[in-house]
Short mmCIF file of C-alpha atoms (C1' of nucleotides) in Angstrom, two decimals:
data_model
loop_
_atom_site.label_atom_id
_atom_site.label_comp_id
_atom_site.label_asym_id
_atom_site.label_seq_id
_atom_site.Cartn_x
_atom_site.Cartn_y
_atom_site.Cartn_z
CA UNK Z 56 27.55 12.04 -23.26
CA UNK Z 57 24.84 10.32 -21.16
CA UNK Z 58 24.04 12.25 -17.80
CA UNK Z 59 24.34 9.86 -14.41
CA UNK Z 60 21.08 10.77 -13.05
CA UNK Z 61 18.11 12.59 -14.67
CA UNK Z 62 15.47 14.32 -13.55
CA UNK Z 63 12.98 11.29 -14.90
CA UNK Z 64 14.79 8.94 -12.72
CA UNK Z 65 15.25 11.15 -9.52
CA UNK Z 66 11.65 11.13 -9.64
CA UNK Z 67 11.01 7.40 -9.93
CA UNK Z 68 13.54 6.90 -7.38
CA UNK Z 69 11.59 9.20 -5.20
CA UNK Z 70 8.52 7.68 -5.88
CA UNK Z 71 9.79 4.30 -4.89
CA UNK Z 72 11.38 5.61 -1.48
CA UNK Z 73 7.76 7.30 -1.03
CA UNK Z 74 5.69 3.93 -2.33
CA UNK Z 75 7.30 1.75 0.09
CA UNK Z 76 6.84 3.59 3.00
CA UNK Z 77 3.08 4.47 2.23
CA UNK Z 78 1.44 2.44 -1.15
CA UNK Z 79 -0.18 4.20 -3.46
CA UNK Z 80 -2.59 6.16 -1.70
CA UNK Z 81 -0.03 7.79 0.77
CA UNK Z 82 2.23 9.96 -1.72
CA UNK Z 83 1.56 12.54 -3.85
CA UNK Z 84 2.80 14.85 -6.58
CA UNK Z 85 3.78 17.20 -4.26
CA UNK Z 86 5.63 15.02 -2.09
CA UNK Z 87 7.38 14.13 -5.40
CA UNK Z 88 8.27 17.94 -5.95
CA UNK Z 89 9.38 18.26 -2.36
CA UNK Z 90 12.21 15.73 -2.59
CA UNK Z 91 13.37 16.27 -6.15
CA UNK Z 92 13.14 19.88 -5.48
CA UNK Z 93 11.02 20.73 -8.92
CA UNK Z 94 7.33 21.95 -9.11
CA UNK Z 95 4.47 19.84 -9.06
CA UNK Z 96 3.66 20.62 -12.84
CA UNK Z 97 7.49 19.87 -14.38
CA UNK Z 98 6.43 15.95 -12.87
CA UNK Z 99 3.34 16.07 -15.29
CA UNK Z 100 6.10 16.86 -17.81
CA UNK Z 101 7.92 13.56 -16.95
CA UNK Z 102 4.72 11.45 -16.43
CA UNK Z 103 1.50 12.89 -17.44
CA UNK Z 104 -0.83 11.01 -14.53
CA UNK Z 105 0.07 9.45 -11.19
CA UNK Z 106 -1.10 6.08 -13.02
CA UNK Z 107 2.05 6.54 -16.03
CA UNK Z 108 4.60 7.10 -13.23
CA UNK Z 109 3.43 4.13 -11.15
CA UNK Z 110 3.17 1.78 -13.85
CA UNK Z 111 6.49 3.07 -15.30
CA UNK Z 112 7.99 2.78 -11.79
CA UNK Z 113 6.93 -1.31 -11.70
CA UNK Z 114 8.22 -2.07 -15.01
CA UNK Z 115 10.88 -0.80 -14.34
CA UNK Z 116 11.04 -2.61 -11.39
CA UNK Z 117 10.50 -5.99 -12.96
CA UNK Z 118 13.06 -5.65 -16.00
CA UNK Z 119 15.88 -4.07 -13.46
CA UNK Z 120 14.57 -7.33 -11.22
CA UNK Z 121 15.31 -9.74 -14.62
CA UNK Z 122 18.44 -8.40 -15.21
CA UNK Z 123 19.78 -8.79 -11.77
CA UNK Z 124 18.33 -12.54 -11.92
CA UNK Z 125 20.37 -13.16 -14.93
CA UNK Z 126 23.75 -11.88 -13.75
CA UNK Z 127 22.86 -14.10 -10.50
CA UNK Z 128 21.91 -16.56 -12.54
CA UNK Z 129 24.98 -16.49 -14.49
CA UNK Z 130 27.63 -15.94 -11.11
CA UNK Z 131 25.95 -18.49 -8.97
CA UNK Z 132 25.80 -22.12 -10.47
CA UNK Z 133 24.71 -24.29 -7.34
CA UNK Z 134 20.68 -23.42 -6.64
CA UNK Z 135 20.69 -23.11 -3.21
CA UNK Z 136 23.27 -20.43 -3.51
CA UNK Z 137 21.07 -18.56 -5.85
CA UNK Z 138 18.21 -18.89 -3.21
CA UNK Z 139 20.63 -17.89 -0.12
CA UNK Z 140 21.59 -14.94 -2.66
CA UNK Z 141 18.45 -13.67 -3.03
CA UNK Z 142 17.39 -14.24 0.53
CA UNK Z 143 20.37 -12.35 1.41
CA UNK Z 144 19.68 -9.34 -1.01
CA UNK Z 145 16.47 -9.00 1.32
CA UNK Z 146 17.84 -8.91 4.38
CA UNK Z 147 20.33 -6.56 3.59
CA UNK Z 148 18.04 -4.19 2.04
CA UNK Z 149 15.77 -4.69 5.14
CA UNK Z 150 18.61 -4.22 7.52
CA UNK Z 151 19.99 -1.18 6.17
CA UNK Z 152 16.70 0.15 5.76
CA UNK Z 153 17.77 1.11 2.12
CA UNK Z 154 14.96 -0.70 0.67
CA UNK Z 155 13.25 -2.24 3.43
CA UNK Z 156 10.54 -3.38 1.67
CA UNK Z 157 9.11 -4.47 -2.20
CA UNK Z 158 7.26 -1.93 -4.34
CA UNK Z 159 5.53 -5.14 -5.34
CA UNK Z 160 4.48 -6.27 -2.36
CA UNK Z 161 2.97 -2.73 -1.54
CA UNK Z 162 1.46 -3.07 -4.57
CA UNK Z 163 0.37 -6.10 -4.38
CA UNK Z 164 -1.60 -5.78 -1.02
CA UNK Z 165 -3.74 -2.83 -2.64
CA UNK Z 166 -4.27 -4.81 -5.40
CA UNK Z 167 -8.34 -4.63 -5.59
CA UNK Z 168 -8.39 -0.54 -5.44
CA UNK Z 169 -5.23 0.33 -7.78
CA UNK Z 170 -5.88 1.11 -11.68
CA UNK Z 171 -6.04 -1.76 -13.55
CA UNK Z 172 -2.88 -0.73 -15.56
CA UNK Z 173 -0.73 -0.88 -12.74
CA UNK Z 174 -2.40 -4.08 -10.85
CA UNK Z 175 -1.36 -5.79 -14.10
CA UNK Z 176 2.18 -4.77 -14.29
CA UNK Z 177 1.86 -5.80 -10.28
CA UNK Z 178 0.74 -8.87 -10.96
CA UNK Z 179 3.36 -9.78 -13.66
CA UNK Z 180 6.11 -9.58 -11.67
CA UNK Z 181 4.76 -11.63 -9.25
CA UNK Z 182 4.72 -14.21 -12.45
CA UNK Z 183 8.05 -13.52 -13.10
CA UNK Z 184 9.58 -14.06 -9.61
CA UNK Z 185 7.32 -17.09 -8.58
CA UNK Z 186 8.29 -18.81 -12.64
CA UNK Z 187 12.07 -18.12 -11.98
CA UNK Z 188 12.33 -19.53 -8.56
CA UNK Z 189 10.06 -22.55 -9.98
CA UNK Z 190 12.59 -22.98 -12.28
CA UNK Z 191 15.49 -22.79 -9.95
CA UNK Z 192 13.58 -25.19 -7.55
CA UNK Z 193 13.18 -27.64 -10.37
CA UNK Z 194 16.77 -27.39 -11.70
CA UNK Z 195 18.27 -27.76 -8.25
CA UNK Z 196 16.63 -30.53 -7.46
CA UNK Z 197 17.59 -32.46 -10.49
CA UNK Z 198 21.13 -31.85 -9.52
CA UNK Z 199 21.10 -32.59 -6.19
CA UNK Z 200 21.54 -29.22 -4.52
CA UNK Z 201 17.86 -28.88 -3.22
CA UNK Z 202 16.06 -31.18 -1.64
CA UNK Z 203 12.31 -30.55 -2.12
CA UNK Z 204 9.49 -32.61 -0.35
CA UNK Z 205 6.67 -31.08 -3.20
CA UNK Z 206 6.49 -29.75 -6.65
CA UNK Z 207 9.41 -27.24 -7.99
CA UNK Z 208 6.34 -24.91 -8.38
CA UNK Z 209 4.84 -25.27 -5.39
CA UNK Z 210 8.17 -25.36 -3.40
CA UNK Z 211 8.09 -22.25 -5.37
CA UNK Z 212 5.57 -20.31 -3.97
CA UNK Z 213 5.72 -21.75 -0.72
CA UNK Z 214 9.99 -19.81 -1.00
CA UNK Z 215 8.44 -16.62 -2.03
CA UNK Z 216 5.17 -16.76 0.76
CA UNK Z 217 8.23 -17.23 2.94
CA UNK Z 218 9.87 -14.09 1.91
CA UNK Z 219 7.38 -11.88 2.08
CA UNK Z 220 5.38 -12.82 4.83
CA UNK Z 221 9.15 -12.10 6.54
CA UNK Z 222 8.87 -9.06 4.94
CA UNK Z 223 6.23 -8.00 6.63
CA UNK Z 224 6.65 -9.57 10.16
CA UNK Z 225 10.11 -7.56 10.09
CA UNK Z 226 8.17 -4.26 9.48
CA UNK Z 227 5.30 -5.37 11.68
CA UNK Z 228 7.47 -5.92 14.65
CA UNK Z 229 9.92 -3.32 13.50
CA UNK Z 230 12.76 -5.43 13.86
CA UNK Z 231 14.56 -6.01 10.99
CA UNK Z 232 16.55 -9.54 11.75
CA UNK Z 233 13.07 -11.13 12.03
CA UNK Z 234 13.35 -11.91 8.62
CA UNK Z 235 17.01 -13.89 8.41
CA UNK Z 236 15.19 -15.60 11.76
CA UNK Z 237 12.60 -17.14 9.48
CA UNK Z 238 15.04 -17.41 5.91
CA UNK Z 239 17.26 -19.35 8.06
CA UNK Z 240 15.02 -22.61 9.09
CA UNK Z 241 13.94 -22.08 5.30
CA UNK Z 242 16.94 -22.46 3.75
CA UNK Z 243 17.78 -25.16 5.60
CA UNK Z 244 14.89 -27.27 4.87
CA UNK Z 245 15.76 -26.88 1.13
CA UNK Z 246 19.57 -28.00 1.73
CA UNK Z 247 20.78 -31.55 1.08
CA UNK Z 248 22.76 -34.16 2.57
CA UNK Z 249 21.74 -33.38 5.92
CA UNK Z 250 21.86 -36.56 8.38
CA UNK Z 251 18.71 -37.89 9.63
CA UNK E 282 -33.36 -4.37 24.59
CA UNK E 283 -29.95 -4.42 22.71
CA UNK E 284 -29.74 -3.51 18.64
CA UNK E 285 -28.76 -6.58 16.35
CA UNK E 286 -26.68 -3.54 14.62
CA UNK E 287 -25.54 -0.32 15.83
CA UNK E 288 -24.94 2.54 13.55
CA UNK E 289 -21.37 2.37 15.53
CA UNK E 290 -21.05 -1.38 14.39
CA UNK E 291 -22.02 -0.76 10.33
CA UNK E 292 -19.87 2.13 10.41
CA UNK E 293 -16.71 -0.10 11.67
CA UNK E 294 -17.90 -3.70 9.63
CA UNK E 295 -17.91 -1.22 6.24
CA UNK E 296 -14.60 0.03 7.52
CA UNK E 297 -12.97 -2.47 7.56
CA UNK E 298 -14.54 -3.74 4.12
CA UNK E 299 -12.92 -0.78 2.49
CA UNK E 300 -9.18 -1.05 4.88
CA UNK E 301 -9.03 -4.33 3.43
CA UNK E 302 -9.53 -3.24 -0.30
CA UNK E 303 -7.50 -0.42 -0.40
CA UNK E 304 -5.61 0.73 3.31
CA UNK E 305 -5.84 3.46 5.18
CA UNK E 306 -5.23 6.19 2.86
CA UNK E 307 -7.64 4.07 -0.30
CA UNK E 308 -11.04 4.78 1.37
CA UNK E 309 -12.31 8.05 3.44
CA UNK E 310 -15.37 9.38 5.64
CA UNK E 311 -17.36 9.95 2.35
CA UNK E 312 -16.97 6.26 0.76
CA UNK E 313 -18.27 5.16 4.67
CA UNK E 314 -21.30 7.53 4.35
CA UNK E 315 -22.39 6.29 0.99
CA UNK E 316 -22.44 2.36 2.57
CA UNK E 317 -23.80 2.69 5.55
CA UNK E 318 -26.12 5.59 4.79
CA UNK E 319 -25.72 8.54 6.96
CA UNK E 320 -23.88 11.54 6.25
CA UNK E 321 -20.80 12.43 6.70
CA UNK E 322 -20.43 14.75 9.79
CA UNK E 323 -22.66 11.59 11.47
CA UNK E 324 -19.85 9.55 11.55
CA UNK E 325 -17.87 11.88 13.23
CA UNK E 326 -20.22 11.76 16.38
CA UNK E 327 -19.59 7.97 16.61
CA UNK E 328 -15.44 7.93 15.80
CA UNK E 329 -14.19 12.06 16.08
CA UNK E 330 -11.51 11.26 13.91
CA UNK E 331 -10.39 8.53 11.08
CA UNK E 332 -7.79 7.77 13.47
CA UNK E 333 -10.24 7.32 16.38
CA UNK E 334 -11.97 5.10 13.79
CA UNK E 335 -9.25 2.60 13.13
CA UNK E 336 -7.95 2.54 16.16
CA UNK E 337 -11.02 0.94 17.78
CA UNK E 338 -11.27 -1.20 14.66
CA UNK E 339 -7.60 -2.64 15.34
CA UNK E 340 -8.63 -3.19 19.05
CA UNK E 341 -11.40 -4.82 18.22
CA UNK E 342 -9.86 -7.16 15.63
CA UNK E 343 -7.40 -8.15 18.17
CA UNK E 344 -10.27 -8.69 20.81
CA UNK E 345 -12.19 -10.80 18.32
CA UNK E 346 -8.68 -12.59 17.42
CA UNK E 347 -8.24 -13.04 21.35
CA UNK E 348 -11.84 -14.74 21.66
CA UNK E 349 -11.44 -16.41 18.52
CA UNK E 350 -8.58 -18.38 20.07
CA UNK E 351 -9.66 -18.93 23.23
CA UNK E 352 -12.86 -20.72 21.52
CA UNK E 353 -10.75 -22.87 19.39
CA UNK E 354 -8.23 -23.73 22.04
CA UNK E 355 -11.24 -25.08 24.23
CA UNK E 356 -12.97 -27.13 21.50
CA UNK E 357 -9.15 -28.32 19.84
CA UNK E 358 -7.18 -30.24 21.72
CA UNK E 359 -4.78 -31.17 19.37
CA UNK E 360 -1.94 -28.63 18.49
CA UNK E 361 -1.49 -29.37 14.68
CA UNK E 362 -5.21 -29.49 14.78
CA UNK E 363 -5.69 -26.03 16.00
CA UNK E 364 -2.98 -24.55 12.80
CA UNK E 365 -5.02 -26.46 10.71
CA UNK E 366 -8.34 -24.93 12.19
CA UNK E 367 -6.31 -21.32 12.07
CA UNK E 368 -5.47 -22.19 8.56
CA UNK E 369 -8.26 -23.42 6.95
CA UNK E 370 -10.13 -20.03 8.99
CA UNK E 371 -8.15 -18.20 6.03
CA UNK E 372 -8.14 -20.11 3.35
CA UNK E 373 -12.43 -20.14 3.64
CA UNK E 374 -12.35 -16.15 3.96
CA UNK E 375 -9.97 -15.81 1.13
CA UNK E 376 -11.50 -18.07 -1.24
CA UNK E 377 -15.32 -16.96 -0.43
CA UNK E 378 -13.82 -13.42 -0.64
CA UNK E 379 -16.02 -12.22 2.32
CA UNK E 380 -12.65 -10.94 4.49
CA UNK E 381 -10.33 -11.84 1.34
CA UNK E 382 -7.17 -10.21 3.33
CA UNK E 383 -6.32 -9.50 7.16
CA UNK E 384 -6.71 -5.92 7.86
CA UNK E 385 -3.53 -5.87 10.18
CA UNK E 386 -1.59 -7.41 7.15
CA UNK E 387 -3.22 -4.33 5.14
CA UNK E 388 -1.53 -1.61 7.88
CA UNK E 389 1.34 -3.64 8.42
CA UNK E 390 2.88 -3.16 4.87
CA UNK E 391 1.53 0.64 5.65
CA UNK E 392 3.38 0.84 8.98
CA UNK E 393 5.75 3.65 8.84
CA UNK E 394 3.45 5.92 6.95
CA UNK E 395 0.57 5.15 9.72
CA UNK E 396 -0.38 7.31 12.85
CA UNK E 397 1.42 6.18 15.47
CA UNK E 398 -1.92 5.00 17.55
CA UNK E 399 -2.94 3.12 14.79
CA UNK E 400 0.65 1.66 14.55
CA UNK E 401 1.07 0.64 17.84
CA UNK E 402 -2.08 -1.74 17.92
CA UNK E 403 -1.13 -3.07 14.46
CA UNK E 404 2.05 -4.05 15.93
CA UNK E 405 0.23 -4.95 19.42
CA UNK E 406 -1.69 -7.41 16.86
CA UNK E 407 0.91 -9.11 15.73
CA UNK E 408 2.60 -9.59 18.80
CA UNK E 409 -0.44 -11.43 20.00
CA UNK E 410 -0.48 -13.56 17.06
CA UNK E 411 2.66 -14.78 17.53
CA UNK E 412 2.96 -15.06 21.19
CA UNK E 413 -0.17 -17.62 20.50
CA UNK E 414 1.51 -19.67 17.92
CA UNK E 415 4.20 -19.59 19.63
CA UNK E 416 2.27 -21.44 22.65
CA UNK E 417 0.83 -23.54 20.48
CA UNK E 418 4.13 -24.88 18.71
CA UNK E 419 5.70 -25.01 22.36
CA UNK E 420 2.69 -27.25 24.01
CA UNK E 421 2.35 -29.47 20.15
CA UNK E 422 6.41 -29.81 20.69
CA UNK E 423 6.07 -30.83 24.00
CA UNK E 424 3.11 -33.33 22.87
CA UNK E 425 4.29 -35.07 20.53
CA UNK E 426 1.60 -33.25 18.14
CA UNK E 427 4.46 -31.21 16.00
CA UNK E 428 7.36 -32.25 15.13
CA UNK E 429 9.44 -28.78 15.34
CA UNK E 430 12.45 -28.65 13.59
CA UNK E 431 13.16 -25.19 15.38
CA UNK E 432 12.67 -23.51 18.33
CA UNK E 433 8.89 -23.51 18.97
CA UNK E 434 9.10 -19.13 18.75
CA UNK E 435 10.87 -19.16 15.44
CA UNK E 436 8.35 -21.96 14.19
CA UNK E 437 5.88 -20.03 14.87
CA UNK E 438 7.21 -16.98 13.14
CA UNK E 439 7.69 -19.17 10.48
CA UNK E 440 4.20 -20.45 10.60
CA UNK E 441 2.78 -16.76 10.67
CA UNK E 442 5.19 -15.47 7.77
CA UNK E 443 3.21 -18.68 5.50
CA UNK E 444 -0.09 -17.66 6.29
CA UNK E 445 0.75 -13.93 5.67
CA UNK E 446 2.89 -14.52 2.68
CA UNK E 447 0.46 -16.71 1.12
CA UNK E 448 -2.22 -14.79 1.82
CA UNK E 449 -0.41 -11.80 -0.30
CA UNK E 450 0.00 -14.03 -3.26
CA UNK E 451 -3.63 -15.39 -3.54
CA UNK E 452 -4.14 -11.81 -4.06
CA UNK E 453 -1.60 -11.04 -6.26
CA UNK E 454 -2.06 -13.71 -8.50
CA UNK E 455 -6.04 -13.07 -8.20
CA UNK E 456 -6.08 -16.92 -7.10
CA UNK E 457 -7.69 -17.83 -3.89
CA UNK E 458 -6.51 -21.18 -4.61
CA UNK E 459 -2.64 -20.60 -4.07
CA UNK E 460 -3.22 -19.80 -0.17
CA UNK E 461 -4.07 -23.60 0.25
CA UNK E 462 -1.37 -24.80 -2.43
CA UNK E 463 1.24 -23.00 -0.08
CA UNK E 464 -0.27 -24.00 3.37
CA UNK E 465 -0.97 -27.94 3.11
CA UNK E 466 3.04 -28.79 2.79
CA UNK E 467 3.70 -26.44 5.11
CA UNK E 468 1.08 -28.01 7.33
CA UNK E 469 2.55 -31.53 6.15
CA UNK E 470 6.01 -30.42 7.40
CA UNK E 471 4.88 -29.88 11.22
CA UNK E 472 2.90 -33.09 10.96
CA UNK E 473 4.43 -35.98 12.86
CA UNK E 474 4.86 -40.02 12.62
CA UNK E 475 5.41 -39.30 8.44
CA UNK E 476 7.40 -42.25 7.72
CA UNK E 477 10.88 -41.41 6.32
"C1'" DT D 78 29.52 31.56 -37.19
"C1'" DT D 79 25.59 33.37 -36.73
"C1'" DT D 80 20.79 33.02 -37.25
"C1'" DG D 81 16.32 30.98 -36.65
"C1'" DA D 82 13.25 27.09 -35.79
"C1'" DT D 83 12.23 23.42 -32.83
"C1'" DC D 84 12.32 20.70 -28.67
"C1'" DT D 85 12.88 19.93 -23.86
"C1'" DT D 86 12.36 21.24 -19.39
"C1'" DC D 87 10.80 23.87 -16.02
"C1'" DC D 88 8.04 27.57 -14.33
"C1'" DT D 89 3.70 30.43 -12.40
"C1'" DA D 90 -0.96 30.32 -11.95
"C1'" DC D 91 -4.97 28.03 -11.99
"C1'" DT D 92 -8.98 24.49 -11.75
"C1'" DA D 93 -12.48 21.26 -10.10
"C1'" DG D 94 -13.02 17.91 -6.95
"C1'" DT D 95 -11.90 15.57 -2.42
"C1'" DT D 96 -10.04 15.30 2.14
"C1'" DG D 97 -10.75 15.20 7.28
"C1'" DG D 98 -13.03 17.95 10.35
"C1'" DT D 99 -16.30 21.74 12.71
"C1'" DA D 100 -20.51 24.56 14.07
"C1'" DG D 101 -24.87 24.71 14.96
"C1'" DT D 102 -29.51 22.70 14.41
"C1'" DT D 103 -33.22 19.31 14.11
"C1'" DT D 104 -35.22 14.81 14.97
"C1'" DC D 105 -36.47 11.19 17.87
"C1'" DG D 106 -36.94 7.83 21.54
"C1'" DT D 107 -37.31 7.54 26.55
"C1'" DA N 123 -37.32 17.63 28.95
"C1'" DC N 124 -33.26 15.60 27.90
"C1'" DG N 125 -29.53 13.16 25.56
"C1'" DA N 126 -28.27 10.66 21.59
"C1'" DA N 127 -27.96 10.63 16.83
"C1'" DA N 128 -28.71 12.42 12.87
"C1'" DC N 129 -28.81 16.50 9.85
"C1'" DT N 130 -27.32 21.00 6.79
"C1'" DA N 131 -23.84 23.89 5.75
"C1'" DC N 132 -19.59 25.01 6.09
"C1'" DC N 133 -14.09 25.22 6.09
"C1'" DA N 134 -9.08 25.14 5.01
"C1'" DA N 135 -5.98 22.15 3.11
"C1'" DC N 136 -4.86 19.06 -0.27
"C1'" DT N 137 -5.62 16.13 -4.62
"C1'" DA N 138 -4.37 15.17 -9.57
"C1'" DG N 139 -4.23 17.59 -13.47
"C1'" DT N 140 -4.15 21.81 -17.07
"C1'" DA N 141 -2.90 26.19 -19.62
"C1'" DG N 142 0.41 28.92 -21.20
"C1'" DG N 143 4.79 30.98 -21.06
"C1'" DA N 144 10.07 31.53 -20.24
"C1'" DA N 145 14.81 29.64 -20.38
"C1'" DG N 146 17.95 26.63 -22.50
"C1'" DA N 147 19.72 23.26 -25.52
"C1'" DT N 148 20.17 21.35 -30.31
"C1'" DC N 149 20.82 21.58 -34.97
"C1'" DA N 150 20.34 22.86 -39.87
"C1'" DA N 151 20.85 26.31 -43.25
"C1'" DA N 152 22.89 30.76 -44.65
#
DNA sequence: TTTGATCTTCCTACTAGTTGGTAGTTTCGT
DNA sequence: ACGAAACTACCAACTAGTAGGAAGATCAAA
């Protein structure tokens, strides 16, 4: 009989809502114990240092990340589908304001001053997104459904530069639809069979 | 008789050193004192408060933006001339690592944790940004300098979200390098007379 | 089925160090 | 002599983290 939410995860989930508003820096422990409504010391229980719950958190983040790329992977055969998908998973997040915004990018941004543990599991995931979108690039193009004008990889990371930088205009100007604004002329750069 | 460098002036320039490293909440009063030399309560008689403090240092950024442009503007005529001038203004900070990151990109991703002074002139910054690309795009358009395949204000979002997003990924990958790989097709794509 | 040992989880109470900020004083150039 | 700019010496609040104990749950042996 497996419980639906534990204490462990109530307190990553916490973390997260608390790491995307404010990085690193801007929570602490007893933010933590404010929300999940247990002491400051029963967290230390769960995750010993700040640095074992972040790195835990972004692990996390990156295998719950694969798995969801695999069942979209497996749903959605035509690329640029799987690139609208995942654009679309963004905006919705952003627009709800559910998860308006990636740990990773947080992360990422205060890469220089975080503990090396967790700028590594930061920077992995930004290996993992930037090689699986390099590898739907390539495969779509092949096929037909994209139509690139460089590199799979660099069409790559010029896709994900896309998506975050619209991640962050939407939060700068707090308005979320800025980001489907700039996903839209994206996407439709990357689409075939359009008249010329 | 004017100083070459006011206490006033270290105290902001190491700053904004730290801001960029780590945000607002990764430095405080006592990593400033230990850079620029004074004590502590000393840089309270220059900025009262650490919000005082980055307030003027947003202002300022967006005042040397402001006369930034206006310079370039003047000496470039040519609109794809002038993104490649704002472009290649990051890629040589990034990959010299002297300003490796924008500071308003730093308190953008920190936005809804941030006083709401400092807030409202990160968000003033960005505004200004991309009311000027915006220009730019609209007068290139208009040219024959660009060729837009939006409007000139979503372009220029577009533009903006590049820079930013790229400039997030040289830094998460740790390779100054990939803010260039992302920039020159995107630079490429607003280029016109390519045959086709 | 009851006992007892062990494990998990949470608690109170505490620590040493850091945070942004204040009060009042000295130093120094004009 | 006067103001600016620096200083020493504080402060209350907060930081991550620790020590040690109480309440339950689990499970094996009697």
């Amino acid at each position: 009989m497996s419980n639906l939410s534990t204490t462990s995860d109530d307190i990553l989930a916490s973390t997260r809502h608390l790491l995307i508003s404010g990085g690193y820096n801007g929570f602490s422990y007893a933010d933590i114990s404010e929300i999940v409504g247990i002491r400051k010391a029963s967290i230390h229980h769960h995750f010993p240092s700040k640095v074992d719950l972040v790195r835990e958190l972004v692990k996390r983040y990156r295998e719950d990340g694969q798995a969801s790329v695999a069942i979209l992977e497996q749903k959605v055969p035509n690329a640029l589908d799987i690139l609208k998908a995942y654009a679309n998973h963004w905006a919705a997040c952003i627009e709800d304001a559910s998860r308006p915004y990636c740990v990773c990018a947080m992360l990422a941004s205060e890469l220089p001053s975080l503990p090396t543990e967790v700028a590594t599991e930061v920077t992995n995931f930004f290996r993992f997104i930037s090689s699986w979108l390099a590898s739907v690039m390539e495969r779509g193009s092949k096929q037909g459904e994209l139509s690139l004008t460089s590199a799979p990889h660099v069409e790559a990371e010029a896709f994900l530069a896309t998506v975050y930088g619209a991640m962050l205009s939407a939060r700068a100007y707090g308005k979320p639809e800025v980001f489907s604004t700039i996903l839209a002329p994206a996407l439709n750069r990357l689409t075939p069979n359009v008249s010329h």
